[in-house]
């Protein structure tokens, strides 16, 4: 019978040192390998870093307004933003949280570049997928060289691309989004409309339904700006906001018609080039003719913010031109029909025509 042996006591100090080495060396090493291996990981890391830099540079707007060193023009713009934010919360019942209670000077005119892409032979958007927001048909880049490089890569793969500047973005209320200096240069009507537009995203956002989300925010932004300026008896900016909303609806019809016609033309051309015309060619590769001279990515990007805008307007009129009630009605219909296309949910609202 073997003699009993006393089990050695754990050396907790050694265990702690090993764990610490793993945390300090192993984890960063794994993350570094992931960053080197994945474009998406590098992109998300850069976006997270830029967001952290923005958040660390925040200054309370209320304090800036009280500070005598704040330039008068900046103070006036900040006061307008605070007033629009209060109106959005109190009168429009938007979920504002702490959004736009702080201010950041980003030090440049353009915050980021937004990339959209599409197949050249059809109006089908190129999409990216991210946590929380789901699938979206655009990608924002803080690094402009990276944006141009990504656009060039997609063009080499046969895609149309469209790069456009953006001065604001929303984290959907997950962070206390600050007001950025890149939007303060806009005229007073556009500034207020932008503030309300972004706050609308905090209030209603349907995952992977970008055209609905952006079009809804455009509707709330411009109709909200009109109501805001009327409440202040600023008839000039109220009329400009109303006129801008009419223009947006006009452009909605134009881009929709262009999309319809182009889709028809491409369908007809593909049928011809894969059928009798293509089979009769002797020296040409029919696939060369399938490339479109116009840029589909531009059409898609423009339609994101202008899709079925007249539907929002119909609900607005049906609600007695009460924007607060309109927003509530849209939310109610979308939230009570989960999994349904949000536009279909709005069409099924009593008093509106059904979508066959």
Short mmCIF file of C-alpha atoms in Angstrom, two decimals:
data_model
loop_
_atom_site.label_atom_id
_atom_site.label_comp_id
_atom_site.label_asym_id
_atom_site.label_seq_id
_atom_site.Cartn_x
_atom_site.Cartn_y
_atom_site.Cartn_z
CA UNK A 1 0.00 0.00 0.00
CA UNK A 2 1.48 3.26 -1.09
CA UNK A 3 2.04 5.86 1.57
CA UNK A 4 -0.33 8.83 1.60
CA UNK A 5 1.03 12.00 0.02
CA UNK A 6 -0.08 15.47 0.94
CA UNK A 7 -1.24 17.41 -2.12
CA UNK A 8 0.76 20.58 -2.69
CA UNK A 9 -1.15 23.80 -2.16
CA UNK A 10 -1.86 25.84 -5.29
CA UNK A 11 0.60 28.64 -5.86
CA UNK A 12 -1.94 31.36 -6.45
CA UNK A 13 0.71 33.95 -7.07
CA UNK A 14 2.11 31.96 -9.99
CA UNK A 15 -1.39 31.35 -11.36
CA UNK A 16 -2.18 35.05 -11.15
CA UNK A 17 1.07 35.95 -12.93
CA UNK A 18 0.31 33.50 -15.74
CA UNK A 19 -3.20 34.87 -16.17
CA UNK A 20 -1.84 38.40 -16.20
CA UNK A 21 0.71 37.46 -18.88
CA UNK A 22 -2.09 35.95 -20.97
CA UNK A 23 -4.19 39.08 -20.64
CA UNK A 24 -1.32 41.45 -21.37
CA UNK A 25 0.37 39.41 -24.11
CA UNK A 26 -1.95 36.68 -25.37
CA UNK A 27 -5.15 38.66 -25.85
CA UNK A 28 -3.49 41.58 -27.71
CA UNK A 29 -1.63 39.05 -29.85
CA UNK A 30 -4.86 37.29 -30.82
CA UNK A 31 -6.52 40.61 -31.58
CA UNK A 32 -3.53 41.70 -33.65
CA UNK A 33 -3.70 38.49 -35.69
CA UNK A 34 -7.43 39.00 -36.22
CA UNK A 35 -6.83 42.55 -37.40
CA UNK A 36 -4.15 41.41 -39.82
CA UNK A 37 -6.32 38.62 -41.19
CA UNK A 38 -9.67 40.40 -41.53
CA UNK A 39 -10.56 43.58 -43.42
CA UNK A 40 -13.80 43.77 -41.45
CA UNK A 41 -11.94 43.54 -38.15
CA UNK A 42 -9.58 46.33 -39.20
CA UNK A 43 -12.50 48.45 -40.35
CA UNK A 44 -14.44 47.97 -37.10
CA UNK A 45 -11.30 48.65 -35.06
CA UNK A 46 -10.71 51.92 -36.94
CA UNK A 47 -14.37 52.94 -36.60
CA UNK A 48 -14.28 52.17 -32.87
CA UNK A 49 -11.10 54.18 -32.45
CA UNK A 50 -12.55 57.18 -34.28
CA UNK A 51 -15.77 56.99 -32.27
CA UNK A 52 -13.72 56.87 -29.05
CA UNK A 53 -11.72 59.92 -30.15
CA UNK A 54 -14.92 61.83 -30.85
CA UNK A 55 -16.46 60.90 -27.51
CA UNK A 56 -13.30 61.89 -25.61
CA UNK A 57 -13.37 65.39 -27.17
CA UNK A 58 -16.94 66.20 -26.12
CA UNK A 59 -17.80 69.48 -24.42
CA UNK A 60 -21.16 70.14 -22.78
CA UNK A 61 -23.19 72.49 -24.97
CA UNK A 62 -24.83 74.13 -21.96
CA UNK A 63 -21.38 75.03 -20.62
CA UNK A 64 -20.21 76.36 -23.99
CA UNK A 65 -23.31 78.55 -24.22
CA UNK A 66 -22.52 80.08 -20.80
CA UNK A 67 -18.81 80.51 -21.54
CA UNK A 68 -18.08 84.16 -22.55
CA UNK A 69 -15.14 82.91 -24.65
CA UNK A 70 -17.49 81.05 -27.01
CA UNK A 71 -17.79 82.94 -30.34
CA UNK A 72 -21.24 84.55 -30.70
CA UNK A 73 -22.02 82.76 -33.97
CA UNK A 74 -21.19 79.38 -32.46
CA UNK A 75 -23.28 80.18 -29.37
CA UNK A 76 -26.26 81.09 -31.57
CA UNK A 77 -26.02 77.81 -33.49
CA UNK A 78 -25.70 75.79 -30.29
CA UNK A 79 -28.77 77.47 -28.80
CA UNK A 80 -30.72 76.65 -31.98
CA UNK A 81 -29.71 72.99 -31.70
CA UNK A 82 -30.77 72.85 -28.05
CA UNK A 83 -34.11 74.42 -28.94
CA UNK A 84 -34.66 71.95 -31.78
CA UNK A 85 -33.73 69.07 -29.49
CA UNK A 86 -36.20 70.23 -26.84
CA UNK A 87 -38.93 70.62 -29.45
CA UNK A 88 -38.23 67.13 -30.81
CA UNK A 89 -38.56 65.66 -27.31
CA UNK A 90 -41.52 67.67 -26.01
CA UNK A 91 -43.63 68.27 -29.12
CA UNK A 92 -42.69 65.41 -31.46
CA UNK A 93 -42.13 62.87 -28.66
CA UNK A 94 -38.87 61.64 -30.19
CA UNK A 95 -36.46 59.67 -28.04
CA UNK A 96 -33.58 62.10 -27.58
CA UNK A 97 -31.74 60.69 -24.57
CA UNK A 98 -28.46 62.56 -24.19
CA UNK A 99 -28.00 62.98 -27.93
CA UNK A 100 -26.77 66.46 -28.93
CA UNK A 101 -26.12 67.64 -25.38
CA UNK A 102 -22.40 67.81 -26.18
CA UNK A 103 -20.33 69.32 -28.98
CA UNK A 104 -17.14 68.22 -30.77
CA UNK A 105 -15.00 70.19 -33.20
CA UNK A 106 -13.66 67.43 -35.48
CA UNK A 107 -11.13 69.76 -37.09
CA UNK A 108 -12.15 69.15 -40.72
CA UNK A 109 -15.02 69.89 -43.09
CA UNK A 110 -15.91 66.27 -43.90
CA UNK A 111 -16.40 63.72 -41.15
CA UNK A 112 -16.40 60.60 -43.29
CA UNK A 113 -16.91 59.30 -46.82
CA UNK A 114 -19.83 56.98 -47.52
CA UNK A 115 -19.46 54.28 -50.19
CA UNK A 116 -22.36 52.78 -52.13
CA UNK A 117 -22.05 50.18 -54.88
CA UNK A 118 -24.19 48.27 -57.32
CA UNK A 119 -23.92 45.65 -60.01
CA UNK A 120 -23.37 47.35 -63.34
CA UNK A 121 -25.91 45.22 -65.13
CA UNK A 122 -28.75 45.56 -62.64
CA UNK A 123 -30.10 47.82 -59.90
CA UNK A 124 -29.06 45.56 -57.06
CA UNK A 125 -27.20 47.21 -54.21
CA UNK A 126 -23.98 45.86 -52.77
CA UNK A 127 -24.47 45.36 -49.04
CA UNK A 128 -22.42 45.10 -45.87
CA UNK A 129 -23.49 43.48 -42.61
CA UNK A 130 -22.75 44.83 -39.12
CA UNK A 131 -23.80 44.07 -35.56
CA UNK A 132 -27.03 45.72 -34.34
CA UNK A 133 -27.90 47.59 -37.57
CA UNK A 134 -27.91 44.45 -39.74
CA UNK A 135 -27.47 44.58 -43.51
CA UNK A 136 -26.96 48.05 -45.00
CA UNK A 137 -26.26 49.22 -48.57
CA UNK A 138 -23.48 51.65 -47.68
CA UNK A 139 -20.27 51.84 -45.69
CA UNK A 140 -18.78 54.88 -43.96
CA UNK A 141 -15.03 55.46 -43.82
CA UNK A 142 -13.20 57.85 -41.51
CA UNK A 143 -10.01 57.12 -43.48
CA UNK A 144 -10.53 58.70 -46.90
CA UNK A 145 -7.70 56.73 -48.53
CA UNK A 146 -9.32 53.50 -47.34
CA UNK A 147 -12.65 54.62 -48.81
CA UNK A 148 -11.09 55.31 -52.20
CA UNK A 149 -9.18 52.03 -52.08
CA UNK A 150 -12.36 50.07 -51.33
CA UNK A 151 -14.18 51.84 -54.17
CA UNK A 152 -11.35 50.99 -56.56
CA UNK A 153 -11.43 47.33 -55.46
CA UNK A 154 -15.16 47.11 -56.13
CA UNK A 155 -14.78 48.79 -59.51
CA UNK A 156 -12.14 46.23 -60.48
CA UNK A 157 -14.68 43.55 -59.57
CA UNK A 158 -17.19 45.07 -61.98
CA UNK A 159 -19.29 47.25 -59.66
CA UNK A 160 -20.46 50.84 -60.05
CA UNK A 161 -19.46 52.90 -57.03
CA UNK A 162 -20.44 56.22 -55.50
CA UNK A 163 -18.48 58.05 -52.80
CA UNK A 164 -20.14 60.95 -51.03
CA UNK A 165 -19.22 63.04 -47.98
CA UNK A 166 -21.23 62.88 -44.76
CA UNK A 167 -21.16 65.31 -41.86
CA UNK A 168 -23.23 63.36 -39.34
CA UNK A 169 -24.16 59.86 -38.31
CA UNK A 170 -26.25 58.18 -35.64
CA UNK A 171 -25.42 55.39 -33.20
CA UNK A 172 -29.20 54.90 -32.71
CA UNK A 173 -29.02 56.08 -29.13
CA UNK A 174 -26.47 53.48 -28.02
CA UNK A 175 -24.01 56.31 -27.37
CA UNK A 176 -24.67 59.92 -26.42
CA UNK A 177 -24.00 61.25 -29.91
CA UNK A 178 -22.40 64.69 -29.80
CA UNK A 179 -23.17 67.53 -32.17
CA UNK A 180 -20.34 67.65 -34.70
CA UNK A 181 -18.80 70.78 -36.16
CA UNK A 182 -19.23 69.32 -39.67
CA UNK A 183 -22.98 70.10 -39.66
CA UNK A 184 -22.86 73.55 -38.06
CA UNK A 185 -21.99 75.20 -41.36
CA UNK A 186 -25.37 74.29 -42.81
CA UNK A 187 -28.07 76.94 -43.01
CA UNK A 188 -30.47 77.14 -40.09
CA UNK A 189 -33.23 75.14 -41.78
CA UNK A 190 -30.92 72.29 -42.80
CA UNK A 191 -29.25 72.30 -39.38
CA UNK A 192 -32.55 71.82 -37.57
CA UNK A 193 -33.75 69.24 -40.12
CA UNK A 194 -30.51 67.28 -39.66
CA UNK A 195 -30.83 67.30 -35.87
CA UNK A 196 -34.43 66.04 -36.03
CA UNK A 197 -33.50 63.53 -38.76
CA UNK A 198 -30.85 61.93 -36.57
CA UNK A 199 -33.13 61.93 -33.51
CA UNK A 200 -35.76 60.14 -35.60
CA UNK A 201 -33.28 57.26 -35.96
CA UNK A 202 -33.18 56.99 -32.15
CA UNK A 203 -36.96 56.67 -32.14
CA UNK A 204 -37.63 54.20 -34.95
CA UNK A 205 -35.05 51.98 -36.64
CA UNK A 206 -35.88 48.69 -38.36
CA UNK A 207 -32.91 46.35 -38.71
CA UNK A 208 -31.72 45.80 -42.31
CA UNK A 209 -34.37 48.19 -43.73
CA UNK A 210 -32.16 51.14 -44.69
CA UNK A 211 -34.43 52.77 -47.35
CA UNK A 212 -37.34 52.81 -44.90
CA UNK A 213 -35.19 54.09 -42.02
CA UNK A 214 -33.63 56.92 -44.02
CA UNK A 215 -36.85 57.90 -45.81
CA UNK A 216 -38.76 57.97 -42.51
CA UNK A 217 -36.04 60.15 -40.97
CA UNK A 218 -36.13 62.48 -43.99
CA UNK A 219 -39.89 62.87 -43.58
CA UNK A 220 -39.64 63.56 -39.84
CA UNK A 221 -36.65 65.83 -40.33
CA UNK A 222 -38.20 68.22 -42.84
CA UNK A 223 -41.76 68.12 -41.55
CA UNK A 224 -40.36 68.50 -38.03
CA UNK A 225 -38.21 71.46 -39.05
CA UNK A 226 -41.26 73.12 -40.60
CA UNK A 227 -43.27 72.67 -37.40
CA UNK A 228 -40.36 73.86 -35.26
CA UNK A 229 -39.91 77.11 -37.16
CA UNK A 230 -43.65 77.75 -37.24
CA UNK A 231 -43.69 77.40 -33.44
CA UNK A 232 -41.05 80.16 -33.34
CA UNK A 233 -42.96 82.30 -35.86
CA UNK A 234 -40.05 82.01 -38.28
CA UNK A 235 -42.11 81.91 -41.46
CA UNK A 236 -39.11 82.10 -43.81
CA UNK A 237 -37.40 78.94 -42.57
CA UNK A 238 -40.77 77.20 -42.11
CA UNK A 239 -41.60 77.84 -45.77
CA UNK A 240 -38.12 76.66 -46.83
CA UNK A 241 -38.54 73.43 -44.86
CA UNK A 242 -41.95 72.82 -46.47
CA UNK A 243 -40.50 73.57 -49.90
CA UNK A 244 -37.58 71.18 -49.28
CA UNK A 245 -39.99 68.41 -48.33
CA UNK A 246 -41.92 69.01 -51.59
CA UNK A 247 -38.62 68.84 -53.49
CA UNK A 248 -37.71 65.57 -51.78
CA UNK A 249 -41.03 64.04 -52.83
CA UNK A 250 -40.51 65.28 -56.39
CA UNK A 251 -37.05 63.72 -56.48
CA UNK A 252 -38.48 60.52 -55.03
CA UNK A 253 -40.77 60.18 -58.06
CA UNK A 254 -37.92 61.00 -60.46
CA UNK A 255 -35.46 58.48 -58.99
CA UNK A 256 -38.17 55.81 -58.76
CA UNK A 257 -39.07 56.30 -62.43
CA UNK A 258 -35.41 56.22 -63.43
CA UNK A 259 -34.90 53.02 -61.46
CA UNK A 260 -37.95 51.44 -63.10
CA UNK A 261 -36.92 52.41 -66.62
CA UNK A 262 -33.33 51.33 -66.14
CA UNK A 263 -34.38 47.97 -64.73
CA UNK A 264 -36.64 47.46 -67.74
CA UNK A 265 -33.91 48.39 -70.19
CA UNK A 266 -31.38 46.13 -68.55
CA UNK A 267 -33.82 43.24 -68.47
CA UNK A 268 -34.57 43.65 -72.17
CA UNK A 269 -30.86 43.97 -73.05
CA UNK A 270 -29.89 40.88 -71.05
CA UNK A 271 -32.64 38.89 -72.74
CA UNK A 272 -31.42 39.99 -76.16
CA UNK A 273 -27.73 39.43 -75.46
CA UNK A 274 -28.28 35.99 -73.98
CA UNK A 275 -30.69 35.12 -76.80
CA UNK A 276 -30.82 35.82 -80.55
CA UNK A 277 -28.58 38.87 -80.65
CA UNK A 278 -25.83 37.41 -78.50
CA UNK A 279 -25.88 34.09 -80.35
CA UNK A 280 -25.56 35.83 -83.72
CA UNK A 281 -22.39 37.71 -82.81
CA UNK A 282 -19.19 36.38 -84.33
CA UNK A 283 -16.41 38.60 -83.07
CA UNK A 284 -17.81 40.22 -79.93
CA UNK A 285 -18.18 38.89 -76.41
CA UNK A 286 -21.83 39.64 -75.61
CA UNK A 287 -20.96 40.16 -71.92
CA UNK A 288 -19.13 43.37 -72.84
CA UNK A 289 -22.42 44.93 -73.94
CA UNK A 290 -24.06 44.14 -70.60
CA UNK A 291 -22.04 46.88 -68.88
CA UNK A 292 -24.08 50.00 -68.26
CA UNK A 293 -22.66 53.44 -69.10
CA UNK A 294 -24.68 54.99 -66.25
CA UNK A 295 -23.87 54.52 -62.60
CA UNK A 296 -26.41 52.39 -60.78
CA UNK A 297 -24.76 53.06 -57.43
CA UNK A 298 -25.76 56.71 -57.71
CA UNK A 299 -29.40 55.81 -58.37
CA UNK A 300 -29.45 53.44 -55.39
CA UNK A 301 -27.77 55.91 -53.04
CA UNK A 302 -30.20 58.67 -53.99
CA UNK A 303 -33.22 56.43 -53.48
CA UNK A 304 -32.18 55.44 -49.94
CA UNK A 305 -33.40 58.77 -48.58
CA UNK A 306 -36.33 59.14 -50.99
CA UNK A 307 -38.34 55.94 -51.18
CA UNK A 308 -42.14 56.07 -51.02
CA UNK A 309 -42.08 59.49 -49.38
CA UNK A 310 -45.65 60.15 -50.49
CA UNK A 311 -46.75 57.24 -48.29
CA UNK A 312 -45.45 59.08 -45.23
CA UNK A 313 -47.23 62.19 -46.48
CA UNK A 314 -50.50 60.28 -46.86
CA UNK A 315 -50.34 59.11 -43.25
CA UNK A 316 -49.50 62.69 -42.21
CA UNK A 317 -52.60 64.01 -43.98
CA UNK A 318 -54.70 61.15 -42.60
CA UNK A 319 -53.51 62.14 -39.10
CA UNK A 320 -54.80 65.68 -39.55
CA UNK A 321 -51.34 67.10 -40.37
CA UNK A 322 -50.29 66.28 -36.79
CA UNK A 323 -46.65 65.19 -37.01
CA UNK A 324 -46.55 63.77 -33.48
CA UNK A 325 -49.57 61.57 -34.19
CA UNK A 326 -48.07 60.57 -37.55
CA UNK A 327 -44.84 59.39 -35.93
CA UNK A 328 -46.80 57.48 -33.30
CA UNK A 329 -49.00 55.86 -35.95
CA UNK A 330 -45.98 54.78 -37.99
CA UNK A 331 -44.26 53.36 -34.93
CA UNK A 332 -47.38 51.50 -33.85
CA UNK A 333 -47.93 49.92 -37.24
CA UNK A 334 -44.28 48.89 -37.68
CA UNK A 335 -43.83 47.57 -34.13
CA UNK A 336 -47.09 45.59 -34.10
CA UNK A 337 -46.18 43.74 -37.28
CA UNK A 338 -42.68 42.40 -36.55
CA UNK A 339 -40.97 40.63 -39.39
CA UNK A 340 -43.09 42.42 -41.97
CA UNK A 341 -41.59 44.77 -44.51
CA UNK A 342 -42.12 48.19 -42.87
CA UNK A 343 -43.59 49.68 -46.04
CA UNK A 344 -46.06 46.82 -46.27
CA UNK A 345 -46.98 47.49 -42.64
CA UNK A 346 -47.76 51.10 -43.51
CA UNK A 347 -49.79 50.17 -46.58
CA UNK A 348 -51.93 47.89 -44.46
CA UNK A 349 -52.95 50.80 -42.24
CA UNK A 350 -56.75 51.33 -42.26
CA UNK A 351 -57.72 54.01 -44.75
CA UNK A 352 -54.76 53.39 -47.04
CA UNK A 353 -54.80 51.31 -50.24
CA UNK A 354 -53.57 47.74 -49.95
CA UNK A 355 -50.41 46.77 -51.80
CA UNK A 356 -51.28 44.06 -54.30
#
